[in-house]
XYZ file of C-alpha atoms in Angstrom:
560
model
C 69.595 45.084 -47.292
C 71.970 42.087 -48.606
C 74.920 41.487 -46.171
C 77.447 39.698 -47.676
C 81.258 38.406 -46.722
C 82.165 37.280 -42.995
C 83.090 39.595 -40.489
C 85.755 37.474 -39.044
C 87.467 35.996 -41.646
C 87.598 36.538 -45.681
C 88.097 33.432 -47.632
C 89.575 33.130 -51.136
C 89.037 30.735 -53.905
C 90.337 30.217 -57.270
C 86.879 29.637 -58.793
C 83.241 31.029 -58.224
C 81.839 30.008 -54.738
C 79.104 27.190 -54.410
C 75.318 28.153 -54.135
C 75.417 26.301 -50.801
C 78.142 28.143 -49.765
C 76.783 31.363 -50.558
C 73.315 30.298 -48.759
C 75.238 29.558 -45.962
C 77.272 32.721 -45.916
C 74.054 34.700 -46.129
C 72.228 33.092 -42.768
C 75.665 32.873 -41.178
C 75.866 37.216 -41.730
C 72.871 38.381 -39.536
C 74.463 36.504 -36.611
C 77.721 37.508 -36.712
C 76.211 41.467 -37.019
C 74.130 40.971 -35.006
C 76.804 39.497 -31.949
C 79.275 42.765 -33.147
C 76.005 45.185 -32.211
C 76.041 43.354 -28.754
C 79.742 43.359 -28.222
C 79.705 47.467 -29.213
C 76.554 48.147 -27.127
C 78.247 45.930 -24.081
C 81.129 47.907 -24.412
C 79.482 51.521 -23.894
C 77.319 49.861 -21.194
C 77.993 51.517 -17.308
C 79.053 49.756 -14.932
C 75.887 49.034 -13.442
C 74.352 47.617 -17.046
C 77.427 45.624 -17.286
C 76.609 44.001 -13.858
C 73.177 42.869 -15.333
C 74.183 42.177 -18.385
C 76.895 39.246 -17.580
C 76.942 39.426 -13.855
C 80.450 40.815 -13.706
C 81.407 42.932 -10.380
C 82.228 47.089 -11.453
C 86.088 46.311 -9.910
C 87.152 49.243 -11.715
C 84.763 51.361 -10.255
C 85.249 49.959 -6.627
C 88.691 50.170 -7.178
C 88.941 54.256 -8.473
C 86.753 54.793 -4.884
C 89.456 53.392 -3.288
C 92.226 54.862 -4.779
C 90.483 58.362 -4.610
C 90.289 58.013 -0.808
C 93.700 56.461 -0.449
C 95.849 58.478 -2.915
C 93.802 61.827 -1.141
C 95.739 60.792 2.563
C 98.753 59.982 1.064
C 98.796 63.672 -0.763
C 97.139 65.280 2.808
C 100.118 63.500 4.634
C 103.028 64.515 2.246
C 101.563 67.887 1.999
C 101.743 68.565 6.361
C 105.168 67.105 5.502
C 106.043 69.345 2.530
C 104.890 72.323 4.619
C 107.288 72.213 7.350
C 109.813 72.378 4.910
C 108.514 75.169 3.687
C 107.908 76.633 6.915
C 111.887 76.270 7.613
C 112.698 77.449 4.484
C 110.641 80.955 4.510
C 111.743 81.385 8.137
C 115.525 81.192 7.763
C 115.402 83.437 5.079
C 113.474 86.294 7.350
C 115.973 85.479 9.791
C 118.721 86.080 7.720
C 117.707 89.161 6.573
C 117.612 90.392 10.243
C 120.831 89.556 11.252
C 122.630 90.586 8.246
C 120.848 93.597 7.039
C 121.606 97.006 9.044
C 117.974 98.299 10.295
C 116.112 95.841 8.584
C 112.206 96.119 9.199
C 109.606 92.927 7.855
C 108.262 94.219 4.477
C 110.853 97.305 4.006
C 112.576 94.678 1.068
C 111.373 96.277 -1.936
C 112.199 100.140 -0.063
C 115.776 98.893 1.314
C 118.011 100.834 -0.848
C 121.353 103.034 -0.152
C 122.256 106.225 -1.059
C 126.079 107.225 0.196
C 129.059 105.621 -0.122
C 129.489 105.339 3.619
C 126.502 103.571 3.952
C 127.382 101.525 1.371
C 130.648 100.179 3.388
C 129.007 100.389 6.453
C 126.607 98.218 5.600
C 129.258 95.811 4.091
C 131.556 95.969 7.034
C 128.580 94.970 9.219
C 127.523 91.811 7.417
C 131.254 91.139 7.674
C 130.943 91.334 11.409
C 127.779 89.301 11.788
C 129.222 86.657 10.174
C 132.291 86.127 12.336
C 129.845 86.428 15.323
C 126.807 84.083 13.860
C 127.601 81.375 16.507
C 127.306 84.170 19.169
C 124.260 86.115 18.483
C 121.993 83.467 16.462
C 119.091 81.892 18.228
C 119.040 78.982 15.979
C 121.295 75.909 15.035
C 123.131 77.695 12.172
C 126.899 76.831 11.576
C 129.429 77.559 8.959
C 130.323 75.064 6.514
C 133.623 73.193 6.720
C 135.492 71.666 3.932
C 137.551 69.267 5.452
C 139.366 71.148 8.635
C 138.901 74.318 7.364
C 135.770 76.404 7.015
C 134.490 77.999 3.902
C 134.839 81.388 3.878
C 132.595 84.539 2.837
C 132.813 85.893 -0.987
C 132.823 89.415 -1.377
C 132.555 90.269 -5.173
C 132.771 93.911 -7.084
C 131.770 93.930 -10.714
C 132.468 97.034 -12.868
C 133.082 98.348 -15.956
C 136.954 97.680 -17.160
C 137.827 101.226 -17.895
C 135.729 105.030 -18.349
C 135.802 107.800 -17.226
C 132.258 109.685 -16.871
C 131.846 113.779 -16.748
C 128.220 114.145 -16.891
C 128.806 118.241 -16.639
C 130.393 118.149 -19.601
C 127.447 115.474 -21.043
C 130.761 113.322 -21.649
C 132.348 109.953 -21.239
C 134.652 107.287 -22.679
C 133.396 103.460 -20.962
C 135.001 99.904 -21.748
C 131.754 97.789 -21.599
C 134.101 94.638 -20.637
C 132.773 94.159 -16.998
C 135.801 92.910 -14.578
C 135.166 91.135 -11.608
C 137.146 91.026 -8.218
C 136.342 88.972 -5.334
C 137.833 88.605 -1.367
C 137.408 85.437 1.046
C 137.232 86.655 4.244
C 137.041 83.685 7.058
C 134.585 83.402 9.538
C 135.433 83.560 13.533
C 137.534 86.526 12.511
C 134.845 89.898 13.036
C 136.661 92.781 11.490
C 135.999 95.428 8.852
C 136.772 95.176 5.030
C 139.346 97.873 5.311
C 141.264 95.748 7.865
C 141.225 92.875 6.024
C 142.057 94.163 2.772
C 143.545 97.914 3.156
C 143.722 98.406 -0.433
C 140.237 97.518 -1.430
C 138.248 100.129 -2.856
C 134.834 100.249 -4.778
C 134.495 101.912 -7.991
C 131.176 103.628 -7.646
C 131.331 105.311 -11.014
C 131.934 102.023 -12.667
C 130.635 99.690 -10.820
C 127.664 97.138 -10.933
C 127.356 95.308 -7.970
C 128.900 93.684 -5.096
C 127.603 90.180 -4.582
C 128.755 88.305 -0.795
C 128.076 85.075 -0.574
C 128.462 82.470 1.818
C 127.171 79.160 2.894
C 125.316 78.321 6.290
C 124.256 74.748 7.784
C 121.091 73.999 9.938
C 118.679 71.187 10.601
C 115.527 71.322 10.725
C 114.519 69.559 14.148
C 110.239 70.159 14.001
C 109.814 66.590 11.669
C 110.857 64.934 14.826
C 107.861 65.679 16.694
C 105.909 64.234 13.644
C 107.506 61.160 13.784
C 110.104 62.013 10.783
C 113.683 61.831 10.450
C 114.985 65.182 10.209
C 116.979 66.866 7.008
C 120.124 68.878 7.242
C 120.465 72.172 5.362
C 122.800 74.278 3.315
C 122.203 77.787 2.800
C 123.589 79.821 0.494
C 123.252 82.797 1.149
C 123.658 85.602 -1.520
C 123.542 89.206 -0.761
C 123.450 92.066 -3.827
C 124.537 95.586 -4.105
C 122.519 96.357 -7.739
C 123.887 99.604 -9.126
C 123.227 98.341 -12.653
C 121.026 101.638 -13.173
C 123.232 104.118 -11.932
C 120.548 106.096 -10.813
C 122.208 106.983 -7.507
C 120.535 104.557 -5.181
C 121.837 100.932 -4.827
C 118.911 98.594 -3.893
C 120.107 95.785 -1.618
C 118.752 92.584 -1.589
C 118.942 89.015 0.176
C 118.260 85.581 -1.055
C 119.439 82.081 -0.430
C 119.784 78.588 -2.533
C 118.086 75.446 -0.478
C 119.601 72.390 -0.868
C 118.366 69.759 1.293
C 121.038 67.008 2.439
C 121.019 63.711 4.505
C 122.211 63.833 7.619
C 125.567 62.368 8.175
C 125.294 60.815 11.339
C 121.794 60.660 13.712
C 120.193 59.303 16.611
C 116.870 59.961 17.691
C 115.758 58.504 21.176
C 112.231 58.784 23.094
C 110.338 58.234 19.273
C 109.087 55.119 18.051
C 109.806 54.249 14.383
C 106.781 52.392 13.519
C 104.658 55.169 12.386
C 107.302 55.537 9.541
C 107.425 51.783 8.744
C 103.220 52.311 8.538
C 103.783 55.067 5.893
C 106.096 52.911 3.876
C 103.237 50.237 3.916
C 100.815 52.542 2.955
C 102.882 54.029 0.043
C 103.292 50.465 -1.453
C 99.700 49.736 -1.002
C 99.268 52.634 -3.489
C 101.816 51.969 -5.860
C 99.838 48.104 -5.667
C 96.574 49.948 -6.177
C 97.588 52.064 -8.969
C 99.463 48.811 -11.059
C 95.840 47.248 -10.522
C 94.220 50.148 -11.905
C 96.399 50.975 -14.888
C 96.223 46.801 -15.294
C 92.249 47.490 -16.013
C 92.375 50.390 -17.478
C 95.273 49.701 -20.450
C 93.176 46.217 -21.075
C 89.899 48.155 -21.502
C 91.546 50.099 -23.911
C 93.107 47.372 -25.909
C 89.506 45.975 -25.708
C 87.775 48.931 -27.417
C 90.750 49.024 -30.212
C 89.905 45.550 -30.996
C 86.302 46.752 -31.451
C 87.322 49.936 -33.271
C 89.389 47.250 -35.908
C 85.804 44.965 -36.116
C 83.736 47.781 -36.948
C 85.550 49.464 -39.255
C 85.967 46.183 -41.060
C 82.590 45.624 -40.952
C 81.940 49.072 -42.801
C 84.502 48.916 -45.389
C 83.018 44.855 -46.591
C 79.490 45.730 -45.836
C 78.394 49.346 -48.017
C 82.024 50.216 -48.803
C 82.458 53.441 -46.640
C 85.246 54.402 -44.117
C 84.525 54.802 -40.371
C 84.912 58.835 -39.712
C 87.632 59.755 -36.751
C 84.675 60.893 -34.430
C 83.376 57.152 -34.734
C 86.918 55.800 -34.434
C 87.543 57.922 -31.171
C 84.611 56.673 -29.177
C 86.203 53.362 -29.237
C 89.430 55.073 -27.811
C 88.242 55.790 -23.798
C 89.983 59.635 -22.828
C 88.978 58.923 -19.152
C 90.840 55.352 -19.215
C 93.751 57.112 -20.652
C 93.348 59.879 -17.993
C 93.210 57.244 -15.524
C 96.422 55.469 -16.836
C 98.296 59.055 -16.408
C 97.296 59.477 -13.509
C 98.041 55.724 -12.300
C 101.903 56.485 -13.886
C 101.955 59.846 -12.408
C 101.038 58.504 -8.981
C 103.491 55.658 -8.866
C 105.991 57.529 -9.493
C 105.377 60.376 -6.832
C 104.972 57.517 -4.401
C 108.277 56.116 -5.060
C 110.102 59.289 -4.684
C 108.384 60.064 -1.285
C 109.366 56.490 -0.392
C 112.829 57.482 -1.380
C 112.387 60.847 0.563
C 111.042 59.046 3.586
C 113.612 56.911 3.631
C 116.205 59.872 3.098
C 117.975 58.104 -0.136
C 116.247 61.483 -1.576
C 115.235 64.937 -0.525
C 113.847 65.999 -4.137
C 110.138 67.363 -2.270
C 109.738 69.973 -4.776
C 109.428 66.775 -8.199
C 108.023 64.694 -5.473
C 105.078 67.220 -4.742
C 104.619 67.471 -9.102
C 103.719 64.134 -9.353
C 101.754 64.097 -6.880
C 99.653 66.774 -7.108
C 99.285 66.394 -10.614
C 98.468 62.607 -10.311
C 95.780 63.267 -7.595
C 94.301 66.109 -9.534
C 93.612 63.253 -12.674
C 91.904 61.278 -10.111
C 89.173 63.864 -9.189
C 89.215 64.695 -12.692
C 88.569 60.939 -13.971
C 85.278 60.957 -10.857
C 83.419 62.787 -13.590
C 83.127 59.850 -15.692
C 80.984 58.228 -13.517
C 78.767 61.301 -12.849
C 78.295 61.115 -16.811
C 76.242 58.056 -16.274
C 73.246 59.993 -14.820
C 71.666 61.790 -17.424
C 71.699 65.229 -15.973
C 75.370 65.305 -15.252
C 76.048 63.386 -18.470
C 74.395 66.231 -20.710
C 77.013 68.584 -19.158
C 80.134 66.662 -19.861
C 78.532 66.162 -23.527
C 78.412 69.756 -23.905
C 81.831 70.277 -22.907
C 82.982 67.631 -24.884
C 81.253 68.885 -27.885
C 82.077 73.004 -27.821
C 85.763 72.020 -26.707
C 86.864 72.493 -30.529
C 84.691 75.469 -31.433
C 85.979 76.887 -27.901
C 89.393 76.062 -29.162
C 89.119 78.246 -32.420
C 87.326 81.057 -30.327
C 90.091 80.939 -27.506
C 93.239 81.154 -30.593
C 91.040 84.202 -31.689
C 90.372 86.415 -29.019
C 94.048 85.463 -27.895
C 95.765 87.263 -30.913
C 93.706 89.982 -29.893
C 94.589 90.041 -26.674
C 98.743 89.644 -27.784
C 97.902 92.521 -29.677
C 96.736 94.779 -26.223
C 99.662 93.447 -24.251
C 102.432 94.806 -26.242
C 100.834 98.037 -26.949
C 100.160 98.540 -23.581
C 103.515 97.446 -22.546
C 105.507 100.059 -24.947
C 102.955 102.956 -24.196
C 102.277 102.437 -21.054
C 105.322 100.733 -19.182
C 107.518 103.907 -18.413
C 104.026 105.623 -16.854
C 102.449 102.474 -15.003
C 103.808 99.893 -12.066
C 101.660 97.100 -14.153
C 102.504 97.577 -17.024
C 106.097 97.577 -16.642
C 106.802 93.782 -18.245
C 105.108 91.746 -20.566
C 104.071 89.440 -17.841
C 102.881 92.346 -15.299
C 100.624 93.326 -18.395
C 99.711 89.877 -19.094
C 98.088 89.330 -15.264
C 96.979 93.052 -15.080
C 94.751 92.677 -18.548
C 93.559 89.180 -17.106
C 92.318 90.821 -13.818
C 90.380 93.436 -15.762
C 88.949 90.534 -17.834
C 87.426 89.666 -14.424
C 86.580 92.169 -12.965
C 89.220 93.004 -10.531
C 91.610 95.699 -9.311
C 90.044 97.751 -12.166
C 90.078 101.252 -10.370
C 93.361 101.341 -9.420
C 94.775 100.411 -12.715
C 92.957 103.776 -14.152
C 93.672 105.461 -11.021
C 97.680 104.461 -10.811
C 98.116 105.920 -14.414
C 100.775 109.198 -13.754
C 99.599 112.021 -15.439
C 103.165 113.622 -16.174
C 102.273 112.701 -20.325
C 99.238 114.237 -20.971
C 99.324 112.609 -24.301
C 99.875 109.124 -22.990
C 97.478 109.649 -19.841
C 94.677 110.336 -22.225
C 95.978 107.355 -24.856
C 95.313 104.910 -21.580
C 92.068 106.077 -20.992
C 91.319 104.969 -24.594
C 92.981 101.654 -24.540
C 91.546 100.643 -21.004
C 87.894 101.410 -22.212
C 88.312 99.701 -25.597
C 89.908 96.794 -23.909
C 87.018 96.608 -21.252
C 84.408 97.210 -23.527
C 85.311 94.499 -26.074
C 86.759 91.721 -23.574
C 84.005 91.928 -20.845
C 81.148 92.982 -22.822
C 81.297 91.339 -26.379
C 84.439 88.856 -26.515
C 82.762 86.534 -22.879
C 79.024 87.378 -24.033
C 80.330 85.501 -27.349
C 81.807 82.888 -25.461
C 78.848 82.273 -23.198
C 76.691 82.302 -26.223
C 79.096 79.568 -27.516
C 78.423 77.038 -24.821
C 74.811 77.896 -24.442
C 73.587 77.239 -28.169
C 75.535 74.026 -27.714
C 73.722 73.313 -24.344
C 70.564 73.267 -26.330
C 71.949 71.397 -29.650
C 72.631 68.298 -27.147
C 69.525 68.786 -25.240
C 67.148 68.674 -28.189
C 69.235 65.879 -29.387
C 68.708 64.020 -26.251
C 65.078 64.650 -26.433
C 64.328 63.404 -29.563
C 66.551 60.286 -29.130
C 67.900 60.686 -32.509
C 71.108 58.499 -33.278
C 73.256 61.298 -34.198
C 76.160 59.241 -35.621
C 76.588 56.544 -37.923
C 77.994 54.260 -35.253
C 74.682 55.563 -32.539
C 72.764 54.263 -35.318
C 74.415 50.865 -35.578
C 74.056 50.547 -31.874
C 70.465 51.427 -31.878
C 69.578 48.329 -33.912
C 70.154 46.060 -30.855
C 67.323 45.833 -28.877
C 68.690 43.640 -26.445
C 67.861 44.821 -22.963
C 71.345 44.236 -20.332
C 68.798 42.252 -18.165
C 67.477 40.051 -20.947
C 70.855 37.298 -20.583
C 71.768 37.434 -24.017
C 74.953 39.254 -23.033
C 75.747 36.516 -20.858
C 74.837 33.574 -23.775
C 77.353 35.956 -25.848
C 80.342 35.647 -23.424
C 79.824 32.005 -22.885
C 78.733 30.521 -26.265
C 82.169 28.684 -27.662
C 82.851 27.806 -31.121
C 81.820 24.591 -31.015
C 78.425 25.516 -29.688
C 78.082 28.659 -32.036
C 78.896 25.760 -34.944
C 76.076 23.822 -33.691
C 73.159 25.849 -33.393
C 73.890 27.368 -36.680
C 73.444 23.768 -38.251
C 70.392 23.226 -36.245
C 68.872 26.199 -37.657
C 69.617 25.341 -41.321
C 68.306 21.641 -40.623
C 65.440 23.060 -39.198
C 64.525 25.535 -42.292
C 65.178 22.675 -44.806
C 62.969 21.115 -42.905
C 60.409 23.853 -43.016
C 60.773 24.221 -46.805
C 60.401 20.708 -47.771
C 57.351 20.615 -45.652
C-alpha cells in the first residue's frame, strides 16, 4: 500500500512538489508509522512491559498500593470516630424517650398511641413536669439552653381546623380547612401542669391536628476523650407530636430530635497528651500529598493518550481517508485514570474536612463521611485495573465492559415493566397489605421477591376481608414471580454468558477485533527488544541523520 503525506506536519506549495521531494516523503512515511505503532502499542503496555520496554519504574502503580493502604486507615480511623457520634446520638434519643414519655417500653414506638382525652393531657402535663425537673432526675450531662441570662423555654403548639362543626349521627358537618395554630412557652425550673400555667387552654379534639412541644437540650459528649479527641458539644432539639391528622380516634405519639453538633466554647482537658492528634493531622496531609501525586500522574497520562487519540486519527483521515469510530477514540481516553482522578478529588476533599473536624473549625461528619467513603470505594474499584493485566481476570472485566450497553437496554426494559407492577400493586393492594402501602414499600417488597426473600409472608400477610382483591394478589404475585425470577434473570444471565464466550473465542483466535487492534498488531516489536527505549531517546537531530544515511546508503546501492 502507498503511504503518502507526513504524519506530523502537512506542507503546502504553490506549485507541484519535486520528484526528490516526493522520494523523500515516501521513505520518510514508513518511519514515522512505524514510530506512531510503537508510541500506541507503548501506551497500552502494563506496567511491567513498560518497565522493560524503557526501564521506567511503575510509580503509579507503587503509588495506588500505597494510597490503598493509607487512605483504608484514614477511613478505619474516621469511621471508630464517626461511630461514637453515632453512638451518642442514638442513645440520647432512647433516653429521651424514657424520661419524657409516660410508660414508655424499648420498641413499643410504632404501638405508643392514646385514646382519651385525659390521657392525652396527662401525658402532656407530665412532659411538662419532666422538663422543669431534667437537672434532677437525668443521669447524664443534659442542660437547658440559655439565650443570654435567660433560658429558652418549652413550645407547646395546637394546630386545628379554623372553624366546623362535625355531627357524624346526622352524617353532617360544615369545616373551614384554614388550619390555625396556637402555641405556649412554658419555662423550665418551674414543674407544674398546663392547666396551671395557662387556665384557659383547651384542646379542640374535634378539630384538631396535632400538638407539637418542642424544646432544646445541651450535652457533651465526653467518650472522644478517652480516644484522644477533643470533645463536641450538643444541641438537641427535641420535638414531640400528638398526630390526630386521621381522626380515627387514636392519636399516635411520637419523639424525635434535630442534632446539631457545636464547638465547645471554652475547654480544658488535663491527664491526655495531644500528640496523637498532631500525628493524625500529619497523616491526613500525607494523604492529601499522596492523592495531588496521584491525580498529578493520572491527569498527565490522560493528556498523553489524547495526544495519541489526535495522531491517530490524523493518521487515518491523510492515509485511506476514513474517520476513527468512537470505540477506537475511547480506548485512548483511560476510564480507570479518570476513576482514579475522582477518587484522588473526592479524597482530598474528605481529608480536608476531617482536618477541619479534627481541628473543631467544623463538625460537618455526616459530608465528611460522603467523601470519604465514596473516595475510598473508587480506590478498591480502580485495584481492578491491575487484575485486568492477567489474562484470566482481564477476560472478566472485558466481558463486563462489553455487555455493559446491551445490559443497559435490557435493565431500561425490564424496568418499565417492573414500574408497571409497582403501581398496580400499590393501588390494589395498598389498603389490604403493610408492604404495599407506598410506592417505595412496594418498590423494596417487589425487589426482595426478585431475590428470593421474605416471599411467604408477603402471600401470607395478604387480609382476606376482599375476596376479590385477595384472589387478584394471588394472580399478580405469581405472574410477577414467574416472569422476574424465572424468565426476565434467566435472560439476563444468558446476556452475560453468550458474551463470556464472544470474548473468549475472540481471545483464542487472537483476532484483532478493531481497526485500531489491527494497527497495533503490525508492530512486532517485543518491550524487551530496546527499540522503545531508542524511541524515547532518539532527538531530532539524530532522527535527521540516520534518515540521510539511509538514503546515501541506497543511492549508493543503486548506482552500484
Amino acid at each position: 500500500m502507498e503511504e503518502s503525506g507526513s504524519l506530523y506536519s502537512v506542507c503546502e506549495s504553490n506549485g507541484l512538489p519535486s520528484r526528490a521531494d516526493h522520494q523523500q516523503q515516501h521513505q520518510e512515511d514508513p518511519d514515522n508509522v512505524e514510530s506512531l505503532r510503537r508510541k500506541i502499542k507503548y501506551h497500552f503496555m502494563n506496567p511491567c512491559e513498560k518497565y522493560h520496554a524503557r526501564g521506567r519504574k511503575p510509580w503509579k502503580l507503587i503509588l495506588q498500593i500505597i494510597k490503598i493502604a493509607i487512605i483504608t486507615i484514614q477511613l478505619v480511623s474516621f469511621g471508630l470516630s464517626n461511630q461514637m457520634v453515632v453512638t451518642f446520638k442514638e442513645e440520647n434519643l432512647m433516653t429521651f424517650k424514657h424520661i419524657f414519655l409516660k410508660d414508655y417500653v424499648d420498641g413499643s414506638m410504632d404501638t405508643y398511641a392514646l385514646y382519651r382525652q385525659a390521657d392525652v393531657y396527662d401525658h402532656i402535663n407530665y412532659i411538662i413536669e419532666q422538663y422543669g425537673l431534667l437537672r434532677n432526675i437525668t443521669v447524664g450531662n443534659h442542660a437547658y439552653e440559655k439565650n443570654g441570662d435567660l433560658y429558652t423555654p418549652m413550645s407547646v403548639c395546637q394546630e386545628y381546623y379554623r372553624n366546623g362543626t362535625i355531627f357524624p349521627g346526622n352524617d353532617t358537618f360544615e369545616i373551614d380547612a384554614e388550619v390555625d395554630t396556637e402555641c405556649l412557652e412554658i419555662f423550665p425550673l418551674y414543674p407544674r401542669s398546663l392547666q396551671d400555667v395557662y387556665p384557659n387552654f383547651n384542646l379542640h379534639f374535634k378539630r384538631l391536628l396535632s400538638v407539637k412541644i418542642t424544646f432544646i437540650l445541651k450535652a457533651i459528649n465526653l467518650q472522644t476523650v478517652r480516644h484522644r479527641e477533643l470533645p463536641d458539644c450538643y444541641d438537641f432539639n427535641v420535638m414531640i407530636i400528638f398526630d390526630n391528622q386521621v381522626h380515627s380516634g387514636r392519636i399516635k405519639v411520637d419523639l424525635d430530635n434535630d442534632v446539631e453538633i457545636n464547638e465547645c466554647r471554652d475547654w480544658k482537658v488535663t491527664g491526655a497528651s495531644a500528640k496523637s492528634i498532631y500525628f493524625t493531622l500529619l497523616f491526613d496531609c500525607l494523604i492529601i500529598i499522596t492523592c495531588i501525586t496521584s491525580l498529578t500522574l493520572c491527569a498527565r497520562s490522560v493528556f498523553t493518550g489524547i495526544q495519541l487519540q489526535f495522531e491517530y486519527t490524523l493518521y487515518c483521515r491523510n492515509h485511506g481517508g476514513k474517520e476513527v469510530p468512537w470505540s477506537d477514540k475511547l480506548e485512548f481516553l483511560s476510564g480507570w485514570y479518570i476513576l482514579i482522578i475522582v477518587s484522588d478529588t473526592l479524597t482530598i476533599i474528605g481529608s480536608i474536612l476531617k482536618i477541619e473536624i479534627q481541628t473543631k473549625a467544623l463538625t460537618s461528619y455526616d459530608v465528611c463521611s460522603i467523601f470519604l467513603g465514596t473516595g475510598t470505594m473508587f480506590v478498591w474499584i480502580g485495584v481492578i485495573r491491575y487484575m485486568g493485566y492477567f489474562k484470566k481476570y482481564n477476560i472478566l472485566l472485558l466481558t463486563l465492559r462489553a455487555a455493559f450497553p446491551n445490559v443497559i437496554r435490557f435493565i431500561c426494559c425490564a424496568g418499565i415493566i417492573y414500574l408497571s407492577y409497582c403501581f398496580c400493586g400499590w393501588i390494589v393492594l395498598g389498603p389490604y397489605h403493610e408492604k404495599f402501602r407506598t410506592l417505595n414499600t412496594v418498590s423494596e417488597c417487589l425487589f426482595s421477591l426478585i431475590n428470593g426473600d421474605d416471599m411467604y409472608p408477603t402471600f401470607k400477610n395478604m387480609k382476606q376481608k376482599n375476596m376479590l382483591v385477595w384472589v387478584f394478589s394471588r394472580v399478580y404475585l405469581y405472574t410477577f414471580v414467574s416472569l422476574f425470577i424465572y424468565m426476565i434473570l434467566s435472560l439476563f444471565i444468558t446476556l452475560i454468558t453468550n458474551t463470556y464466550d464472544t470474548i473468549k473465542q475472540q481471545q483464542q483466535s487472537g483476532i484483532p477485533t478493531s481497526e485500531l487492534q489491527r494497527f497495533m498488531s503490525l508492530c512486532k516489536d517485543l518491550p524487551n527488544s530496546g527499540v522503545y527505549r531508542l524511541e524515547e531517546n532518539r532527538s531530532c537531530f539524530f532522527h535527521c541523520c540516520v534518515n540521510r544515511c539511509r538514503e546515501h546508503g541506497e543511492r549508493l546501492t543503486s548506482e552500484a
